[in-house]
Short mmCIF file of N, CA and C in Angstrom, two decimals:
data_model
loop_
_atom_site.label_atom_id
_atom_site.label_comp_id
_atom_site.label_asym_id
_atom_site.label_seq_id
_atom_site.Cartn_x
_atom_site.Cartn_y
_atom_site.Cartn_z
N MET A 1 -61.42 -35.37 -26.55
CA MET A 1 -60.95 -36.54 -25.94
C MET A 1 -59.37 -36.66 -26.32
N LYS A 2 -58.99 -36.32 -27.45
CA LYS A 2 -57.56 -36.25 -27.85
C LYS A 2 -56.79 -35.43 -26.92
N TYR A 3 -57.28 -34.20 -26.61
CA TYR A 3 -56.61 -33.27 -25.74
C TYR A 3 -56.51 -33.76 -24.37
N ILE A 4 -57.47 -34.42 -23.88
CA ILE A 4 -57.42 -34.97 -22.55
C ILE A 4 -56.43 -36.07 -22.43
N LEU A 5 -56.23 -36.95 -23.41
CA LEU A 5 -55.08 -37.93 -23.46
C LEU A 5 -53.85 -37.22 -23.47
N ILE A 6 -53.59 -36.19 -24.14
CA ILE A 6 -52.37 -35.47 -24.20
C ILE A 6 -52.09 -34.94 -22.87
N LEU A 7 -53.02 -34.28 -22.20
CA LEU A 7 -52.78 -33.65 -20.96
C LEU A 7 -52.51 -34.67 -19.83
N VAL A 8 -53.23 -35.82 -19.96
CA VAL A 8 -52.96 -36.98 -18.86
C VAL A 8 -51.61 -37.53 -19.14
N SER A 9 -51.17 -37.73 -20.31
CA SER A 9 -49.87 -38.34 -20.63
C SER A 9 -48.82 -37.44 -20.33
N THR A 10 -49.04 -36.10 -20.54
CA THR A 10 -47.93 -35.14 -20.19
C THR A 10 -47.84 -35.10 -18.74
N PHE A 11 -48.89 -35.00 -17.94
CA PHE A 11 -48.82 -35.15 -16.45
C PHE A 11 -48.16 -36.29 -15.95
N MET A 12 -48.45 -37.38 -16.46
CA MET A 12 -47.81 -38.66 -16.06
C MET A 12 -46.30 -38.78 -16.33
N PHE A 13 -46.01 -38.28 -17.48
CA PHE A 13 -44.45 -38.25 -17.83
C PHE A 13 -43.74 -37.18 -17.01
N SER A 14 -44.36 -36.10 -16.71
CA SER A 14 -43.77 -35.09 -15.87
C SER A 14 -43.53 -35.50 -14.48
N GLN A 15 -44.21 -36.48 -13.97
CA GLN A 15 -43.97 -37.03 -12.61
C GLN A 15 -42.69 -37.80 -12.62
N THR A 16 -42.25 -38.35 -13.69
CA THR A 16 -41.04 -39.20 -13.63
C THR A 16 -39.79 -38.45 -13.97
N GLU A 17 -39.92 -37.12 -14.13
CA GLU A 17 -38.65 -36.27 -14.34
C GLU A 17 -37.80 -36.27 -13.13
N ASN A 18 -36.61 -36.00 -13.33
CA ASN A 18 -35.74 -35.82 -12.24
C ASN A 18 -35.96 -34.56 -11.46
N LYS A 19 -36.20 -34.82 -10.18
CA LYS A 19 -36.49 -33.65 -9.36
C LYS A 19 -35.56 -33.60 -8.15
N ILE A 20 -35.29 -32.38 -7.72
CA ILE A 20 -34.56 -32.17 -6.47
C ILE A 20 -35.52 -32.07 -5.40
N LYS A 21 -35.35 -32.84 -4.30
CA LYS A 21 -36.28 -32.78 -3.12
C LYS A 21 -35.53 -33.02 -1.83
N PHE A 22 -35.99 -32.43 -0.74
CA PHE A 22 -35.55 -32.76 0.57
C PHE A 22 -35.62 -34.24 0.88
N ASN A 23 -34.61 -34.92 1.32
CA ASN A 23 -34.56 -36.29 1.65
C ASN A 23 -34.89 -36.66 2.99
N TYR A 24 -34.00 -36.09 3.88
CA TYR A 24 -34.13 -36.38 5.32
C TYR A 24 -33.50 -35.25 6.23
N LEU A 25 -33.80 -35.37 7.50
CA LEU A 25 -33.10 -34.60 8.58
C LEU A 25 -32.72 -35.60 9.58
N SER A 26 -31.49 -35.53 10.04
CA SER A 26 -31.00 -36.37 11.05
C SER A 26 -30.30 -35.72 12.08
N PHE A 27 -30.27 -36.19 13.32
CA PHE A 27 -29.43 -35.59 14.38
C PHE A 27 -29.08 -36.74 15.34
N GLY A 28 -27.97 -36.43 16.10
CA GLY A 28 -27.54 -37.58 16.98
C GLY A 28 -26.50 -37.00 17.96
N GLY A 29 -25.94 -37.85 18.66
CA GLY A 29 -24.87 -37.64 19.64
C GLY A 29 -24.08 -38.72 19.95
N GLY A 30 -22.86 -38.57 20.46
CA GLY A 30 -22.00 -39.74 20.76
C GLY A 30 -20.74 -39.19 21.50
N ILE A 31 -19.66 -39.98 21.15
CA ILE A 31 -18.35 -39.64 21.65
C ILE A 31 -17.33 -39.35 20.46
N TYR A 32 -16.32 -38.57 20.80
CA TYR A 32 -15.32 -38.46 19.75
C TYR A 32 -13.99 -38.62 20.36
N LYS A 33 -12.97 -39.01 19.45
CA LYS A 33 -11.58 -39.11 19.82
C LYS A 33 -10.77 -38.22 19.06
N GLN A 34 -9.74 -37.60 19.64
CA GLN A 34 -8.84 -36.72 19.00
C GLN A 34 -7.53 -37.24 18.72
N GLN A 35 -6.95 -36.89 17.64
CA GLN A 35 -5.61 -37.44 17.33
C GLN A 35 -4.49 -37.04 18.26
N HIS A 36 -4.57 -35.68 18.66
CA HIS A 36 -3.49 -35.11 19.45
C HIS A 36 -3.68 -35.04 20.86
N TYR A 37 -4.84 -35.46 21.43
CA TYR A 37 -5.05 -35.52 22.76
C TYR A 37 -5.51 -36.86 23.20
N LYS A 38 -5.24 -37.27 24.52
CA LYS A 38 -5.56 -38.60 25.00
C LYS A 38 -7.07 -38.62 25.48
N ASN A 39 -7.67 -37.58 25.89
CA ASN A 39 -8.98 -37.54 26.39
C ASN A 39 -10.03 -37.46 25.35
N ASP A 40 -11.13 -38.19 25.46
CA ASP A 40 -12.29 -38.23 24.56
C ASP A 40 -13.23 -37.12 24.92
N GLY A 41 -14.27 -36.90 24.12
CA GLY A 41 -15.27 -35.85 24.39
C GLY A 41 -16.59 -36.36 23.96
N LEU A 42 -17.54 -35.40 24.17
CA LEU A 42 -18.97 -35.70 23.71
C LEU A 42 -19.19 -34.73 22.59
N THR A 43 -19.98 -35.41 21.58
CA THR A 43 -20.25 -34.67 20.41
C THR A 43 -21.74 -34.74 19.95
N THR A 44 -22.20 -33.85 19.16
CA THR A 44 -23.51 -33.80 18.73
C THR A 44 -23.50 -33.32 17.22
N ASN A 45 -24.46 -33.75 16.50
CA ASN A 45 -24.60 -33.31 15.05
C ASN A 45 -26.01 -33.32 14.55
N ILE A 46 -26.03 -32.63 13.45
CA ILE A 46 -27.32 -32.54 12.68
C ILE A 46 -27.03 -32.31 11.22
N ASP A 47 -27.85 -33.00 10.37
CA ASP A 47 -27.59 -32.90 8.94
C ASP A 47 -28.92 -32.91 8.17
N LEU A 48 -28.86 -32.24 6.97
CA LEU A 48 -29.94 -32.16 6.14
C LEU A 48 -29.68 -32.66 4.85
N SER A 49 -30.39 -33.47 4.18
CA SER A 49 -30.04 -34.12 2.96
C SER A 49 -31.05 -33.78 1.75
N ILE A 50 -30.50 -33.44 0.64
CA ILE A 50 -31.24 -33.14 -0.54
C ILE A 50 -31.02 -34.27 -1.53
N ARG A 51 -32.02 -34.76 -2.25
CA ARG A 51 -31.78 -35.85 -3.10
C ARG A 51 -32.04 -35.42 -4.64
N TYR A 52 -31.19 -35.94 -5.42
CA TYR A 52 -31.44 -35.76 -6.89
C TYR A 52 -31.01 -37.15 -7.57
N ASN A 53 -32.16 -37.77 -7.99
CA ASN A 53 -32.01 -39.19 -8.50
C ASN A 53 -31.45 -40.01 -7.39
N LYS A 54 -30.28 -40.75 -7.52
CA LYS A 54 -29.66 -41.56 -6.54
C LYS A 54 -28.55 -40.77 -5.67
N ASN A 55 -28.36 -39.49 -6.09
CA ASN A 55 -27.34 -38.73 -5.44
C ASN A 55 -27.92 -37.89 -4.22
N LEU A 56 -27.08 -37.75 -3.29
CA LEU A 56 -27.50 -37.03 -2.05
C LEU A 56 -26.41 -35.88 -1.90
N VAL A 57 -26.88 -34.73 -1.54
CA VAL A 57 -26.10 -33.61 -1.17
C VAL A 57 -26.54 -33.29 0.25
N ILE A 58 -25.52 -33.19 1.17
CA ILE A 58 -25.81 -33.23 2.61
C ILE A 58 -25.11 -31.97 3.19
N LEU A 59 -25.89 -31.18 3.92
CA LEU A 59 -25.35 -30.01 4.82
C LEU A 59 -25.18 -30.66 6.19
N TYR A 60 -23.96 -30.57 6.81
CA TYR A 60 -23.60 -31.26 8.03
C TYR A 60 -23.01 -30.29 9.01
N LEU A 61 -23.54 -30.30 10.20
CA LEU A 61 -23.01 -29.48 11.27
C LEU A 61 -22.78 -30.35 12.53
N ALA A 62 -21.52 -30.27 13.06
CA ALA A 62 -21.28 -30.98 14.28
C ALA A 62 -20.38 -30.19 15.19
N GLY A 63 -20.35 -30.57 16.39
CA GLY A 63 -19.61 -29.89 17.45
C GLY A 63 -19.32 -30.77 18.64
N GLY A 64 -18.25 -30.56 19.38
CA GLY A 64 -17.95 -31.36 20.50
C GLY A 64 -17.16 -30.67 21.54
N LEU A 65 -17.26 -31.21 22.76
CA LEU A 65 -16.54 -30.63 23.87
C LEU A 65 -15.82 -31.81 24.57
N GLY A 66 -14.52 -31.58 24.81
CA GLY A 66 -13.77 -32.74 25.36
C GLY A 66 -12.56 -32.23 26.15
N GLY A 67 -11.70 -33.08 26.57
CA GLY A 67 -10.54 -32.61 27.43
C GLY A 67 -9.26 -32.60 26.55
N ASN A 68 -8.24 -31.96 27.16
CA ASN A 68 -6.91 -32.07 26.53
C ASN A 68 -6.01 -32.63 27.55
N ASP A 69 -4.75 -32.66 27.29
CA ASP A 69 -3.77 -33.50 28.11
C ASP A 69 -3.68 -33.02 29.56
N ASN A 70 -3.96 -31.77 29.79
CA ASN A 70 -3.84 -31.19 31.18
C ASN A 70 -4.94 -31.48 32.13
N GLN A 71 -5.98 -32.24 31.55
CA GLN A 71 -7.21 -32.40 32.23
C GLN A 71 -7.20 -33.71 33.15
N LYS A 72 -7.57 -33.45 34.34
CA LYS A 72 -7.64 -34.62 35.38
C LYS A 72 -9.09 -34.97 35.48
N SER A 73 -10.05 -34.03 35.37
CA SER A 73 -11.49 -34.37 35.39
C SER A 73 -12.20 -33.44 34.42
N ILE A 74 -13.33 -33.87 33.90
CA ILE A 74 -14.09 -33.03 33.00
C ILE A 74 -14.78 -31.81 33.70
N LEU A 75 -14.66 -31.70 35.01
CA LEU A 75 -15.25 -30.67 35.78
C LEU A 75 -14.25 -29.40 35.72
N ILE A 76 -13.05 -29.58 35.30
CA ILE A 76 -12.07 -28.46 35.32
C ILE A 76 -12.30 -27.76 33.92
N ILE A 77 -12.94 -26.55 34.02
CA ILE A 77 -13.39 -25.97 32.77
C ILE A 77 -12.14 -25.38 32.08
N ASP A 78 -11.06 -25.05 32.78
CA ASP A 78 -9.86 -24.49 32.10
C ASP A 78 -9.18 -25.57 31.16
N ALA A 79 -9.34 -26.85 31.40
CA ALA A 79 -8.70 -27.87 30.60
C ALA A 79 -9.59 -28.44 29.47
N LEU A 80 -10.77 -27.77 29.26
CA LEU A 80 -11.65 -28.27 28.17
C LEU A 80 -11.31 -27.65 26.85
N ASN A 81 -11.47 -28.41 25.84
CA ASN A 81 -11.39 -27.90 24.48
C ASN A 81 -12.65 -28.19 23.60
N SER A 82 -12.81 -27.60 22.57
CA SER A 82 -14.01 -27.78 21.79
C SER A 82 -13.63 -27.76 20.24
N TYR A 83 -14.51 -28.40 19.51
CA TYR A 83 -14.35 -28.31 18.02
C TYR A 83 -15.75 -28.10 17.45
N SER A 84 -15.79 -27.62 16.13
CA SER A 84 -16.96 -27.56 15.37
C SER A 84 -16.48 -27.76 13.99
N GLU A 85 -17.54 -28.21 13.17
CA GLU A 85 -17.29 -28.41 11.69
C GLU A 85 -18.62 -28.14 10.94
N PHE A 86 -18.48 -27.52 9.81
CA PHE A 86 -19.59 -27.28 8.91
C PHE A 86 -19.25 -27.80 7.58
N ASP A 87 -19.99 -28.82 6.96
CA ASP A 87 -19.39 -29.48 5.81
C ASP A 87 -20.55 -29.56 4.79
N LEU A 88 -20.10 -29.73 3.50
CA LEU A 88 -20.93 -30.00 2.33
C LEU A 88 -20.46 -31.33 1.94
N LEU A 89 -21.32 -32.36 1.80
CA LEU A 89 -20.91 -33.70 1.42
C LEU A 89 -21.76 -34.22 0.30
N TYR A 90 -21.20 -35.16 -0.51
CA TYR A 90 -21.80 -35.87 -1.52
C TYR A 90 -21.96 -37.26 -0.96
N GLY A 91 -23.20 -37.98 -1.17
CA GLY A 91 -23.45 -39.18 -0.63
C GLY A 91 -24.31 -40.09 -1.51
N ARG A 92 -24.27 -41.48 -1.28
CA ARG A 92 -25.19 -42.40 -1.90
C ARG A 92 -25.72 -43.27 -0.79
N GLU A 93 -27.03 -43.72 -1.06
CA GLU A 93 -27.70 -44.53 -0.18
C GLU A 93 -27.91 -45.95 -0.83
N PHE A 94 -27.53 -46.95 -0.02
CA PHE A 94 -27.58 -48.34 -0.47
C PHE A 94 -28.71 -49.08 0.28
N ILE A 95 -29.71 -49.52 -0.33
CA ILE A 95 -30.87 -50.16 0.24
C ILE A 95 -30.63 -51.71 0.28
N VAL A 96 -30.28 -52.12 1.55
CA VAL A 96 -30.02 -53.53 1.71
C VAL A 96 -31.39 -54.31 1.77
N SER A 97 -32.41 -53.78 2.45
CA SER A 97 -33.75 -54.27 2.62
C SER A 97 -34.66 -53.21 2.87
N ASP A 98 -35.95 -53.41 3.03
CA ASP A 98 -36.85 -52.34 3.33
C ASP A 98 -36.63 -51.67 4.71
N TRP A 99 -36.00 -52.39 5.67
CA TRP A 99 -35.78 -51.92 6.96
C TRP A 99 -34.37 -51.57 7.33
N PHE A 100 -33.39 -51.90 6.38
CA PHE A 100 -31.99 -51.64 6.58
C PHE A 100 -31.32 -50.96 5.40
N LYS A 101 -30.66 -49.82 5.67
CA LYS A 101 -29.95 -48.98 4.62
C LYS A 101 -28.60 -48.51 5.10
N ILE A 102 -27.72 -48.48 4.20
CA ILE A 102 -26.34 -48.03 4.42
C ILE A 102 -26.13 -46.73 3.61
N GLU A 103 -25.47 -45.75 4.16
CA GLU A 103 -25.14 -44.51 3.42
C GLU A 103 -23.67 -44.19 3.57
N GLY A 104 -23.08 -43.81 2.47
CA GLY A 104 -21.71 -43.37 2.47
C GLY A 104 -21.66 -41.91 2.01
N GLN A 105 -20.81 -41.13 2.53
CA GLN A 105 -20.61 -39.67 2.28
C GLN A 105 -19.21 -39.20 2.36
N LEU A 106 -18.82 -38.35 1.57
CA LEU A 106 -17.58 -37.63 1.62
C LEU A 106 -17.64 -36.15 1.08
N GLY A 107 -16.84 -35.32 1.62
CA GLY A 107 -16.84 -33.92 1.16
C GLY A 107 -15.83 -33.09 1.71
N PHE A 108 -16.08 -31.76 1.88
CA PHE A 108 -15.14 -30.77 2.43
C PHE A 108 -15.94 -29.78 3.24
N GLY A 109 -15.18 -29.11 4.10
CA GLY A 109 -15.92 -28.05 4.98
C GLY A 109 -14.77 -27.29 5.71
N THR A 110 -15.46 -26.55 6.76
CA THR A 110 -14.50 -25.84 7.69
C THR A 110 -14.52 -26.55 8.97
N PHE A 111 -13.34 -26.55 9.53
CA PHE A 111 -13.06 -27.24 10.83
C PHE A 111 -12.47 -26.13 11.81
N SER A 112 -13.03 -26.11 12.99
CA SER A 112 -12.46 -25.16 13.94
C SER A 112 -12.21 -25.86 15.25
N GLN A 113 -11.12 -25.48 16.05
CA GLN A 113 -10.86 -26.07 17.35
C GLN A 113 -10.34 -25.10 18.35
N ASN A 114 -10.83 -25.01 19.45
CA ASN A 114 -10.40 -24.25 20.65
C ASN A 114 -9.58 -25.16 21.48
N ILE A 115 -8.38 -24.89 21.83
CA ILE A 115 -7.59 -25.73 22.64
C ILE A 115 -7.91 -25.54 24.13
N SER A 116 -8.35 -24.34 24.59
CA SER A 116 -8.80 -24.03 25.98
C SER A 116 -10.01 -23.12 25.79
N ILE A 117 -10.96 -23.36 26.42
CA ILE A 117 -12.21 -22.54 26.45
C ILE A 117 -11.92 -21.13 27.07
N THR A 118 -11.08 -21.02 28.10
CA THR A 118 -10.85 -19.85 28.77
C THR A 118 -9.88 -18.83 28.03
N ASP A 119 -9.19 -19.22 27.03
CA ASP A 119 -8.41 -18.26 26.26
C ASP A 119 -8.82 -18.30 24.84
N ASP A 120 -8.23 -17.36 24.03
CA ASP A 120 -8.65 -17.24 22.63
C ASP A 120 -7.61 -17.96 21.79
N SER A 121 -7.70 -19.40 21.74
CA SER A 121 -6.82 -20.17 20.98
C SER A 121 -7.58 -20.92 19.84
N ASN A 122 -8.48 -20.17 19.24
CA ASN A 122 -9.27 -20.71 18.20
C ASN A 122 -8.45 -21.01 16.91
N ARG A 123 -8.42 -22.15 16.25
CA ARG A 123 -7.82 -22.43 15.08
C ARG A 123 -8.71 -22.95 14.02
N ASN A 124 -8.58 -22.41 12.86
CA ASN A 124 -9.49 -22.82 11.65
C ASN A 124 -8.67 -23.39 10.52
N THR A 125 -9.31 -24.33 9.85
CA THR A 125 -8.76 -24.82 8.74
C THR A 125 -9.87 -25.56 7.76
N ILE A 126 -9.43 -26.08 6.71
CA ILE A 126 -10.41 -26.81 5.84
C ILE A 126 -10.33 -28.33 6.23
N GLY A 127 -11.49 -28.99 6.32
CA GLY A 127 -11.53 -30.37 6.81
C GLY A 127 -12.15 -31.16 5.70
N PHE A 128 -11.75 -32.49 5.65
CA PHE A 128 -12.35 -33.42 4.60
C PHE A 128 -12.99 -34.55 5.38
N PRO A 129 -14.36 -34.43 5.54
CA PRO A 129 -15.13 -35.59 6.25
C PRO A 129 -15.40 -36.76 5.43
N ILE A 130 -15.32 -37.90 6.13
CA ILE A 130 -15.75 -39.17 5.66
C ILE A 130 -16.75 -39.69 6.56
N ARG A 131 -18.06 -39.99 6.07
CA ARG A 131 -19.09 -40.48 7.00
C ARG A 131 -19.76 -41.75 6.47
N ALA A 132 -20.35 -42.51 7.39
CA ALA A 132 -21.14 -43.59 7.05
C ALA A 132 -22.36 -43.67 7.89
N LYS A 133 -23.40 -44.23 7.51
CA LYS A 133 -24.53 -44.40 8.26
C LYS A 133 -25.06 -45.90 8.07
N PHE A 134 -25.41 -46.41 9.13
CA PHE A 134 -25.98 -47.76 9.22
C PHE A 134 -27.33 -47.59 9.91
N LEU A 135 -28.44 -47.68 9.10
CA LEU A 135 -29.79 -47.29 9.63
C LEU A 135 -30.71 -48.47 9.58
N LEU A 136 -31.50 -48.62 10.69
CA LEU A 136 -32.55 -49.60 10.77
C LEU A 136 -33.88 -48.71 10.74
N TYR A 137 -34.84 -49.09 9.87
CA TYR A 137 -36.09 -48.31 9.82
C TYR A 137 -37.16 -49.20 10.36
N PRO A 138 -37.55 -48.86 11.52
CA PRO A 138 -38.74 -49.59 12.20
C PRO A 138 -40.04 -49.09 11.60
N PHE A 139 -40.03 -47.81 11.14
CA PHE A 139 -41.12 -47.20 10.51
C PHE A 139 -40.71 -46.66 9.08
N LYS A 140 -41.65 -46.35 8.23
CA LYS A 140 -41.27 -46.00 6.90
C LYS A 140 -40.49 -44.62 6.91
N LYS A 141 -40.86 -43.67 7.74
CA LYS A 141 -40.23 -42.33 7.74
C LYS A 141 -39.19 -42.13 8.85
N PHE A 142 -39.06 -43.11 9.69
CA PHE A 142 -38.12 -42.89 10.87
C PHE A 142 -37.05 -43.96 10.90
N GLY A 143 -35.84 -43.53 11.05
CA GLY A 143 -34.76 -44.50 11.26
C GLY A 143 -33.77 -44.25 12.40
N ILE A 144 -33.24 -45.21 12.91
CA ILE A 144 -32.23 -45.11 14.01
C ILE A 144 -31.01 -45.87 13.64
N GLY A 145 -29.86 -45.34 13.95
CA GLY A 145 -28.73 -46.06 13.57
C GLY A 145 -27.44 -45.62 14.10
N PHE A 146 -26.31 -46.13 13.59
CA PHE A 146 -24.88 -45.91 14.11
C PHE A 146 -24.29 -45.06 12.96
N ASN A 147 -23.53 -44.03 13.31
CA ASN A 147 -22.88 -43.10 12.46
C ASN A 147 -21.45 -42.89 12.79
N PRO A 148 -20.44 -43.62 12.24
CA PRO A 148 -19.08 -43.21 12.41
C PRO A 148 -18.62 -42.14 11.44
N ASN A 149 -17.84 -41.19 11.87
CA ASN A 149 -17.32 -40.05 11.20
C ASN A 149 -15.79 -39.89 11.34
N LEU A 150 -15.21 -39.39 10.29
CA LEU A 150 -13.75 -38.98 10.41
C LEU A 150 -13.69 -37.71 9.74
N ASN A 151 -13.01 -36.73 10.41
CA ASN A 151 -12.68 -35.49 9.84
C ASN A 151 -11.15 -35.32 9.70
N VAL A 152 -10.54 -35.37 8.50
CA VAL A 152 -9.21 -35.30 8.27
C VAL A 152 -8.90 -33.77 7.97
N ASN A 153 -7.97 -33.20 8.89
CA ASN A 153 -7.69 -31.81 8.74
C ASN A 153 -6.30 -31.59 9.17
N SER A 154 -5.73 -30.34 9.15
CA SER A 154 -4.37 -30.06 9.49
C SER A 154 -4.21 -29.66 10.99
N ILE A 155 -5.29 -29.55 11.70
CA ILE A 155 -5.18 -29.25 13.10
C ILE A 155 -5.17 -30.33 14.05
N ASN A 156 -6.25 -31.16 13.90
CA ASN A 156 -6.48 -32.40 14.85
C ASN A 156 -7.51 -33.22 14.22
N ASN A 157 -7.14 -34.39 13.71
CA ASN A 157 -8.12 -35.28 13.11
C ASN A 157 -9.09 -35.73 14.21
N ILE A 158 -10.34 -35.80 13.89
CA ILE A 158 -11.41 -36.22 14.85
C ILE A 158 -12.15 -37.39 14.24
N THR A 159 -12.41 -38.41 15.13
CA THR A 159 -13.19 -39.51 14.82
C THR A 159 -14.27 -39.51 15.86
N SER A 160 -15.53 -39.65 15.26
CA SER A 160 -16.58 -39.66 16.27
C SER A 160 -17.53 -40.90 15.77
N TYR A 161 -18.26 -41.31 16.96
CA TYR A 161 -19.17 -42.47 16.82
C TYR A 161 -20.52 -42.06 17.47
N ASN A 162 -21.57 -42.01 16.62
CA ASN A 162 -22.79 -41.43 17.12
C ASN A 162 -23.97 -42.44 16.90
N LEU A 163 -24.97 -42.16 17.82
CA LEU A 163 -26.33 -42.76 17.69
C LEU A 163 -27.14 -41.67 16.99
N ILE A 164 -27.82 -42.08 15.89
CA ILE A 164 -28.60 -41.03 15.15
C ILE A 164 -30.01 -41.39 15.00
N PHE A 165 -30.83 -40.38 14.78
CA PHE A 165 -32.28 -40.49 14.53
C PHE A 165 -32.45 -39.79 13.24
N GLN A 166 -33.15 -40.48 12.25
CA GLN A 166 -33.28 -39.82 10.90
C GLN A 166 -34.76 -39.79 10.57
N PHE A 167 -35.21 -38.65 10.13
CA PHE A 167 -36.54 -38.54 9.67
C PHE A 167 -36.67 -38.22 8.19
N LYS A 168 -37.34 -39.06 7.42
CA LYS A 168 -37.38 -38.89 5.94
C LYS A 168 -38.61 -37.91 5.59
N PHE A 169 -38.43 -37.05 4.65
CA PHE A 169 -39.56 -36.19 4.15
C PHE A 169 -40.40 -37.03 3.19
#
């Protein structure tokens, strides 16, 4: 009996240890604005979160397609530009209620932008993303929300506004 109590208590206390686990997968799309060009563009993103206690580590991938100053219409392929970013972020989740959560994130990563799709004008640098998520949870494992992002870099600062869908593990 003594051994059973020791085994049960060991099992129960081991469940409260700090563990690293996958937290969520989210994806979305929206519009982005460029600091150096007047035209906006369309963007899409996906991120994967890992939780350790209250801390989040997020892998984030985003890309967009937009216009530059020479563009009169989005149908002119020569006047289009694109961007991509791959980031590693640290974040925290703030639970306002069971159905509403706010998340803040910041980090660093790579930023790349092509000024024209038809020529080889790709520029790369380090970017510093700042992100927020405002999520409504109609179901326990599914959230929908608004996600503003800012990537500060030496090429062209990008601000994006996305509608996102988040799935908790």
